[in-house]
Backbone as JSON Lines, residues from 0, in Angstrom:
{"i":0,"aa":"X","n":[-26.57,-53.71,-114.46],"ca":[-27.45,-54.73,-114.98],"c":[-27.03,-55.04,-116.42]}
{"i":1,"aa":"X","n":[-26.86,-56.37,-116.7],"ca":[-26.67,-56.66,-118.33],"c":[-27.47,-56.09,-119.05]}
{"i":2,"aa":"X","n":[-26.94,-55.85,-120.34],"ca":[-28.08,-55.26,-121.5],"c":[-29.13,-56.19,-122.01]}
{"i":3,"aa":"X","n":[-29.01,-57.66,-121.55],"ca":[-30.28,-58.98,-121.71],"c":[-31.09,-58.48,-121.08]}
{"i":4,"aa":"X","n":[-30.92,-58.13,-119.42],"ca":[-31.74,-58.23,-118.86],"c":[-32.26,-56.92,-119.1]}
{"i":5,"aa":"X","n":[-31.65,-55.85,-118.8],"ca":[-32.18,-54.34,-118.98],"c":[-33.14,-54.11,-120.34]}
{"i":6,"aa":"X","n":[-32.79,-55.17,-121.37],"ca":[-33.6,-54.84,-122.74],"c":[-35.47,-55.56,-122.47]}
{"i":7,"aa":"X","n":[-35.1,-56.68,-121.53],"ca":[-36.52,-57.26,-120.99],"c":[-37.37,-56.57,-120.55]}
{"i":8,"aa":"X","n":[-38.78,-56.7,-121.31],"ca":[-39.54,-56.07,-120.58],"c":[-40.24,-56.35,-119.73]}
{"i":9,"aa":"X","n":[-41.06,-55.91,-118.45],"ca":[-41.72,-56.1,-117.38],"c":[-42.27,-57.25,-117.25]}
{"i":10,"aa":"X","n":[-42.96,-57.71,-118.19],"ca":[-43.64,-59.04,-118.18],"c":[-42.81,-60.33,-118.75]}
{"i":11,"aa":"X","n":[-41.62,-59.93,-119.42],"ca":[-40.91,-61.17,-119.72],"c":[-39.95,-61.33,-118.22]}
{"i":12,"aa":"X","n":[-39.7,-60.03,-117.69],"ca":[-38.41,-60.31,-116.23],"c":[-39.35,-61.18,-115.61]}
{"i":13,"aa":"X","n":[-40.69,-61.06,-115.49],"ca":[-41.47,-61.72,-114.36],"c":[-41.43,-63.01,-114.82]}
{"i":14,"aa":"X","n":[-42.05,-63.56,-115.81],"ca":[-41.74,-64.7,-116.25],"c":[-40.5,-65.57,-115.58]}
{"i":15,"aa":"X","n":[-39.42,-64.73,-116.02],"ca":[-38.29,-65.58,-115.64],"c":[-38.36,-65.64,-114.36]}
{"i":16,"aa":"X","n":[-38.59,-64.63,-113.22],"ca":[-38.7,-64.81,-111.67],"c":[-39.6,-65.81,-111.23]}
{"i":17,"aa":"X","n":[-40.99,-66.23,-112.18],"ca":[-41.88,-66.68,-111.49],"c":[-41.22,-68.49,-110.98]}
{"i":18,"aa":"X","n":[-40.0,-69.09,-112.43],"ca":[-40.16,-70.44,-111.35],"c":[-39.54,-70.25,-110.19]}
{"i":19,"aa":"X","n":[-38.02,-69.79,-109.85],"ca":[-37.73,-69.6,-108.81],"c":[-38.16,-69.48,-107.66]}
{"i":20,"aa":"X","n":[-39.62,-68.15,-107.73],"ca":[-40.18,-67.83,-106.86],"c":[-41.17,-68.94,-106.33]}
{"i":21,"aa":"X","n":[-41.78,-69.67,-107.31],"ca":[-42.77,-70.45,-107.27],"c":[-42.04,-71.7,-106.09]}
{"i":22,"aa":"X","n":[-40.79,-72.08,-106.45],"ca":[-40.04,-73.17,-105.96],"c":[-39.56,-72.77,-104.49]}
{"i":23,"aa":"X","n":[-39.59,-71.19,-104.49],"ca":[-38.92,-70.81,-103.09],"c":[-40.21,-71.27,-102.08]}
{"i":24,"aa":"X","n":[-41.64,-70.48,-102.48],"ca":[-42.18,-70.36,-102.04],"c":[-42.9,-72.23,-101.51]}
{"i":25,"aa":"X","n":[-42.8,-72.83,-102.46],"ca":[-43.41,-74.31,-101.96],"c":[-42.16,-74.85,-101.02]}
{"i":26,"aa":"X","n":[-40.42,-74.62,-100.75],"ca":[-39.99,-75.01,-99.98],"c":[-40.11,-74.44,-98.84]}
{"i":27,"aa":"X","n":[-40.83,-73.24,-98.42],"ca":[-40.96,-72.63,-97.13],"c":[-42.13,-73.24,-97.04]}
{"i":28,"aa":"X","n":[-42.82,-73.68,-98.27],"ca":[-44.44,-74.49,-97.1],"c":[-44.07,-75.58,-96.4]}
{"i":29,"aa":"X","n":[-43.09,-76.31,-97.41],"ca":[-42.57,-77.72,-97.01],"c":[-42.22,-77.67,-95.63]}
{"i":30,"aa":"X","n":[-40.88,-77.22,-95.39],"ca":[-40.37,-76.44,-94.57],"c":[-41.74,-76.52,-93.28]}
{"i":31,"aa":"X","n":[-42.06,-75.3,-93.37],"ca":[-43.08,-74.69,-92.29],"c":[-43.94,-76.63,-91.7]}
{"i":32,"aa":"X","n":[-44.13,-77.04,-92.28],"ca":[-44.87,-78.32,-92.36],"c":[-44.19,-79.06,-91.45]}
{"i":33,"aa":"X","n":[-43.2,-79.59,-91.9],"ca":[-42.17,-79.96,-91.12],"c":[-41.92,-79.44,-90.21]}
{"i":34,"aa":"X","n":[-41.62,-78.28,-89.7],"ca":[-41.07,-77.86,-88.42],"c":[-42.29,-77.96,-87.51]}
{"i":35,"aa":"X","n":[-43.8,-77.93,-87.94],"ca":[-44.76,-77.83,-87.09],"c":[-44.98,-79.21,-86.65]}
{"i":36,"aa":"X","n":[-44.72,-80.19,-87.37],"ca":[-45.05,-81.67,-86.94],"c":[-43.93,-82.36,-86.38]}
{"i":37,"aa":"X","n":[-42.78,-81.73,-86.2],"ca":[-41.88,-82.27,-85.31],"c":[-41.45,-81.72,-83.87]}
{"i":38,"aa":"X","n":[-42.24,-81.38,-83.25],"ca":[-41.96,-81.63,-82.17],"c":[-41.78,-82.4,-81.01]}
{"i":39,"aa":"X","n":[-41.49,-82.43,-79.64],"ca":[-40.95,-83.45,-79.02],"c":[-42.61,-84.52,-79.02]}
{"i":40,"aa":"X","n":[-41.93,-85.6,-78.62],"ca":[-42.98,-86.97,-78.76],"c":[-43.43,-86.92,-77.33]}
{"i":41,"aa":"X","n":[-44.77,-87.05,-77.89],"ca":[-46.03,-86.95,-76.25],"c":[-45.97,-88.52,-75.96]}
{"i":42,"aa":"X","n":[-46.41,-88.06,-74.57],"ca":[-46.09,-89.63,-73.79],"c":[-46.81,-89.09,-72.38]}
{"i":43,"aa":"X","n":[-47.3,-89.98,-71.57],"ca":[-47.71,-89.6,-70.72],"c":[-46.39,-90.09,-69.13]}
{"i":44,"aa":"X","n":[-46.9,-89.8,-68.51],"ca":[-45.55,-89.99,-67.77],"c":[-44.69,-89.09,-66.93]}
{"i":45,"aa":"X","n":[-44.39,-89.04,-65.76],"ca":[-43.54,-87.86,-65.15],"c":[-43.0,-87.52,-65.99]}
{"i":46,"aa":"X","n":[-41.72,-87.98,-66.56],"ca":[-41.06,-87.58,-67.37],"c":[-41.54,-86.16,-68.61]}
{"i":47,"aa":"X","n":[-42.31,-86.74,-69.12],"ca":[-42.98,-85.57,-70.02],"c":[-43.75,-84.61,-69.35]}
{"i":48,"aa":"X","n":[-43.79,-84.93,-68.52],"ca":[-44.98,-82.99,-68.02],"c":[-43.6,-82.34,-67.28]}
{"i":49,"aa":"X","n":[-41.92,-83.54,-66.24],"ca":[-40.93,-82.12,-66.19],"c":[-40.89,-81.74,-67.13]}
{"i":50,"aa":"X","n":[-40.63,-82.45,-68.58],"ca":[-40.34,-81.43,-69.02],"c":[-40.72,-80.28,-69.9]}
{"i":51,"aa":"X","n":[-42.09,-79.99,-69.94],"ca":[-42.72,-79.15,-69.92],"c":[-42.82,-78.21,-68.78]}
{"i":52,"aa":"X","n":[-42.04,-78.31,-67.9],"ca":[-42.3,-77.36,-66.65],"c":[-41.97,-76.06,-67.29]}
{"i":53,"aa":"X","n":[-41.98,-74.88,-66.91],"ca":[-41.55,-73.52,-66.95],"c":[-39.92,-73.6,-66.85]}
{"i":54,"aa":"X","n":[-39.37,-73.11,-67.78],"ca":[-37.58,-73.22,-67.7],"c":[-37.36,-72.14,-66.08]}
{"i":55,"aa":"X","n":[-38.32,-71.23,-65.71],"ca":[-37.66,-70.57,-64.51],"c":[-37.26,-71.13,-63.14]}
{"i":56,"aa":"X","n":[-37.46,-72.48,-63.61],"ca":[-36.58,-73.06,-62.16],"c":[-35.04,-72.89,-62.38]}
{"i":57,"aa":"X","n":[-34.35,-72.93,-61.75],"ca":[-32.89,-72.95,-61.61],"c":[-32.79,-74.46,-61.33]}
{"i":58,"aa":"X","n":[-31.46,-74.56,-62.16],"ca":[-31.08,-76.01,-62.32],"c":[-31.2,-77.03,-60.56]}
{"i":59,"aa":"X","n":[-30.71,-76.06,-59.51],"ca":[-30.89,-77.06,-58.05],"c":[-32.52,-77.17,-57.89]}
{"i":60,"aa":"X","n":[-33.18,-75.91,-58.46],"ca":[-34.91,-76.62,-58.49],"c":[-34.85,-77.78,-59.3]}
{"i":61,"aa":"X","n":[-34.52,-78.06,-60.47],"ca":[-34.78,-78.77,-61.9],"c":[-34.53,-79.88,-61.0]}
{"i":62,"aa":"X","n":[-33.4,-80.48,-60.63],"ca":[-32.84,-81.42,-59.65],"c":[-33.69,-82.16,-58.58]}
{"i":63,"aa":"X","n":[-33.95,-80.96,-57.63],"ca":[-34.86,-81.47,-56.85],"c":[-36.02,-82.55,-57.36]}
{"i":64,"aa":"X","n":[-36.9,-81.4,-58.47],"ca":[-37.72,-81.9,-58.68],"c":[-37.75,-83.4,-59.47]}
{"i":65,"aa":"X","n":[-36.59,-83.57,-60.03],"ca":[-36.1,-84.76,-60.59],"c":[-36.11,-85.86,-59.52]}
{"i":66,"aa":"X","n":[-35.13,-85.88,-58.79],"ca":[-34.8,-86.39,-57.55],"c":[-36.54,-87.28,-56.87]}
{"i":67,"aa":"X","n":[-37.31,-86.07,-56.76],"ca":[-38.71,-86.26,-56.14],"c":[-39.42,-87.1,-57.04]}
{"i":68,"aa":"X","n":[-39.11,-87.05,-58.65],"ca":[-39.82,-87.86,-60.07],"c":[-39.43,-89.33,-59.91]}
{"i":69,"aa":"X","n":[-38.26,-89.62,-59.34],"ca":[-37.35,-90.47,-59.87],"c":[-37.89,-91.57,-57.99]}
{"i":70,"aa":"X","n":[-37.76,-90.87,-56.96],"ca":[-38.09,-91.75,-55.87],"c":[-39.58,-92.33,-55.96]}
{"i":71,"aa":"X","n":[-39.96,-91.32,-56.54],"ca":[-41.59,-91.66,-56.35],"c":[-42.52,-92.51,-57.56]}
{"i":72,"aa":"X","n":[-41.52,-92.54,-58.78],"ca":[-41.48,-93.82,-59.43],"c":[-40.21,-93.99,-60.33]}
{"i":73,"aa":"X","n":[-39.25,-95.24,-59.34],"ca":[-38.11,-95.62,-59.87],"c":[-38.15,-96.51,-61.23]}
{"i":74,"aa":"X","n":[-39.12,-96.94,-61.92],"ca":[-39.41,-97.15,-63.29],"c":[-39.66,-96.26,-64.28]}
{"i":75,"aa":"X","n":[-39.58,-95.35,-63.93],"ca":[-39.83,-94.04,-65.39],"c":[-38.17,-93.64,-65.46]}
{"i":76,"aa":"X","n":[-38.22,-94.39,-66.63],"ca":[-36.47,-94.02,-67.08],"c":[-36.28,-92.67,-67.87]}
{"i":77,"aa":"X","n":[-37.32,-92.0,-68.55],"ca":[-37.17,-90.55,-68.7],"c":[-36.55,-89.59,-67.67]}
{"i":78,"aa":"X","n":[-37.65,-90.06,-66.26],"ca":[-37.04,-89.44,-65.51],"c":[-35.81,-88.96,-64.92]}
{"i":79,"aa":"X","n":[-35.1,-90.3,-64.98],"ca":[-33.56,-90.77,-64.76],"c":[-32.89,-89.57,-65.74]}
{"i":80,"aa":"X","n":[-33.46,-89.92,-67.36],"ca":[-32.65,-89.25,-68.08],"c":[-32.42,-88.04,-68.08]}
{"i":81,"aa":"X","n":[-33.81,-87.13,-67.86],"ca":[-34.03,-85.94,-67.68],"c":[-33.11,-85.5,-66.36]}
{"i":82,"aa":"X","n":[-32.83,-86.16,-65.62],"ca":[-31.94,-85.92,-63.98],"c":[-30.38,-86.41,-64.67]}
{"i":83,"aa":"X","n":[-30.03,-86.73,-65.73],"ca":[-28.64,-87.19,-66.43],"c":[-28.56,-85.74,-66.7]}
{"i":84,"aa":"X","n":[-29.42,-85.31,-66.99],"ca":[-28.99,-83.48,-68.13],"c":[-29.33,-82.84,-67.28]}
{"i":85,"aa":"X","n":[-30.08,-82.86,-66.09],"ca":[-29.89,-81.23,-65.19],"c":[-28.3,-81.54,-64.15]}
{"i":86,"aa":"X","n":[-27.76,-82.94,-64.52],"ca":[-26.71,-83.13,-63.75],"c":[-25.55,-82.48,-64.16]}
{"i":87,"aa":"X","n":[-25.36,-83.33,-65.32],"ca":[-24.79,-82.03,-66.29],"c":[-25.05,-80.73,-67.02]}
{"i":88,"aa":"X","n":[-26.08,-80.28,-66.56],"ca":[-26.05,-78.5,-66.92],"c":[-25.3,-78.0,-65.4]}
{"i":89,"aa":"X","n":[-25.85,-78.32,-64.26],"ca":[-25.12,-78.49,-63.18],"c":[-23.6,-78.12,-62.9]}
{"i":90,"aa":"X","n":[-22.92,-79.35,-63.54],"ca":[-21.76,-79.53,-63.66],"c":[-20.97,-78.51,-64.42]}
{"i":91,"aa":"X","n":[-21.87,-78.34,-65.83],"ca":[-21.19,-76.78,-66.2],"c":[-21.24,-75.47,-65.45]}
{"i":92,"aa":"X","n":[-22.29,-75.41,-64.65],"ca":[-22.46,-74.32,-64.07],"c":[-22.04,-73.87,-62.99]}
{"i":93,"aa":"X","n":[-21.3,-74.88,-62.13],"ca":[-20.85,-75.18,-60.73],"c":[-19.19,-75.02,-61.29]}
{"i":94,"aa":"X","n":[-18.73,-76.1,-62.09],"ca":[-17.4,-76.89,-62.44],"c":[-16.69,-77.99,-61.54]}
{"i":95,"aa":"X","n":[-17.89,-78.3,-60.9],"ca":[-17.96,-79.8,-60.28],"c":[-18.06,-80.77,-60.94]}
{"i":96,"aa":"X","n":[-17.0,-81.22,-60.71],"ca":[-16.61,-82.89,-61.84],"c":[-17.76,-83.75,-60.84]}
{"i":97,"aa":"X","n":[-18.39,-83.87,-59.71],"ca":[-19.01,-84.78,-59.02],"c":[-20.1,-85.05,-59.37]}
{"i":98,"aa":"X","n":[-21.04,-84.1,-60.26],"ca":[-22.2,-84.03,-61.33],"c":[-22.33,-84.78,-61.72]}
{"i":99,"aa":"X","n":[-20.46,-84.94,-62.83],"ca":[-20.87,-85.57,-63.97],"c":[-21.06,-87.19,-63.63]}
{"i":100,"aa":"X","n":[-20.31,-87.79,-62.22],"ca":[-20.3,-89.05,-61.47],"c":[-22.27,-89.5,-61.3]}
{"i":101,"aa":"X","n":[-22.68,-88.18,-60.96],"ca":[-23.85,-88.8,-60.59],"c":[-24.65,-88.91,-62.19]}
{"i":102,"aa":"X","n":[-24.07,-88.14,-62.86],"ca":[-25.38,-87.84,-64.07],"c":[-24.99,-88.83,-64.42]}
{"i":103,"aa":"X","n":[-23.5,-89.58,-64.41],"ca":[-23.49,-91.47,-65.59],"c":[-23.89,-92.53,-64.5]}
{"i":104,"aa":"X","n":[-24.83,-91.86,-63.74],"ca":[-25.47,-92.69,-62.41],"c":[-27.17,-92.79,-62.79]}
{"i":105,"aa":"X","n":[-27.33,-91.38,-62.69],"ca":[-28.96,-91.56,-63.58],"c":[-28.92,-92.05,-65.16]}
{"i":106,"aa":"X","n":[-28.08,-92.04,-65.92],"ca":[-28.24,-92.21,-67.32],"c":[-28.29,-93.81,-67.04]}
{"i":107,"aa":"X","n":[-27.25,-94.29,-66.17],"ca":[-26.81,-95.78,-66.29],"c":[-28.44,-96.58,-65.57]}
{"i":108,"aa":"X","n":[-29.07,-95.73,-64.56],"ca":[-30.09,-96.3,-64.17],"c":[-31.56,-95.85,-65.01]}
{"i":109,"aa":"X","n":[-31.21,-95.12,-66.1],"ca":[-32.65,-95.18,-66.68],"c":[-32.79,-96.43,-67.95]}
């Protein structure tokens, strides 16, 4: 430790810590604020309750259930989109290039 600081006593070190601390502490409120008010945008709509489903489906569930979103109302373009990305998680998971044919099939139709 320097001899500046080591010669400081208890109440002058604090001093110097307090703006720092003061500044740390209002960017973690900031922070915290922010991360709580951004989450995904509510909407009502198939689309938004898949994707709130439980992640424990496996991607050929995720699909299905897409598939079933998407016949049963071909105007919810979320839906489409949401069936673009289980096409391609799919596609990574398989290494079927035929995925990615259908997923620029739902993207192109939402």
């Amino acid at each position: 430790m320097p001899k500046a600081v080591a010669a400081l006593h208890p109440a002058a070190l604090l001093r110097w810590a307090a703006l720092p601390l003061a500044v740390f502490a209002a960017l973690l409120g900031v922070l915290s604020v922010v991360n709580r008010s951004s989450g995904p945008p509510s909407g009502d709509g198939a689309a938004s309750s898949l994707a709130r489903q439980p992640t424990s489906l496996d991607t050929e569930g995720q699909i299905e259930q897409l598939q079933a979103a998407v016949s049963a109302d071909p105007s919810n373009a979320g839906s489409y989109a949401l069936l673009g990305d289980a096409y391609y998680q799919r596609a990574r998971e398989t290494g079927d290039p035929s995925y990615y044919t259908r997923a620029d099939g739902a993207f192109a139709a939402s």
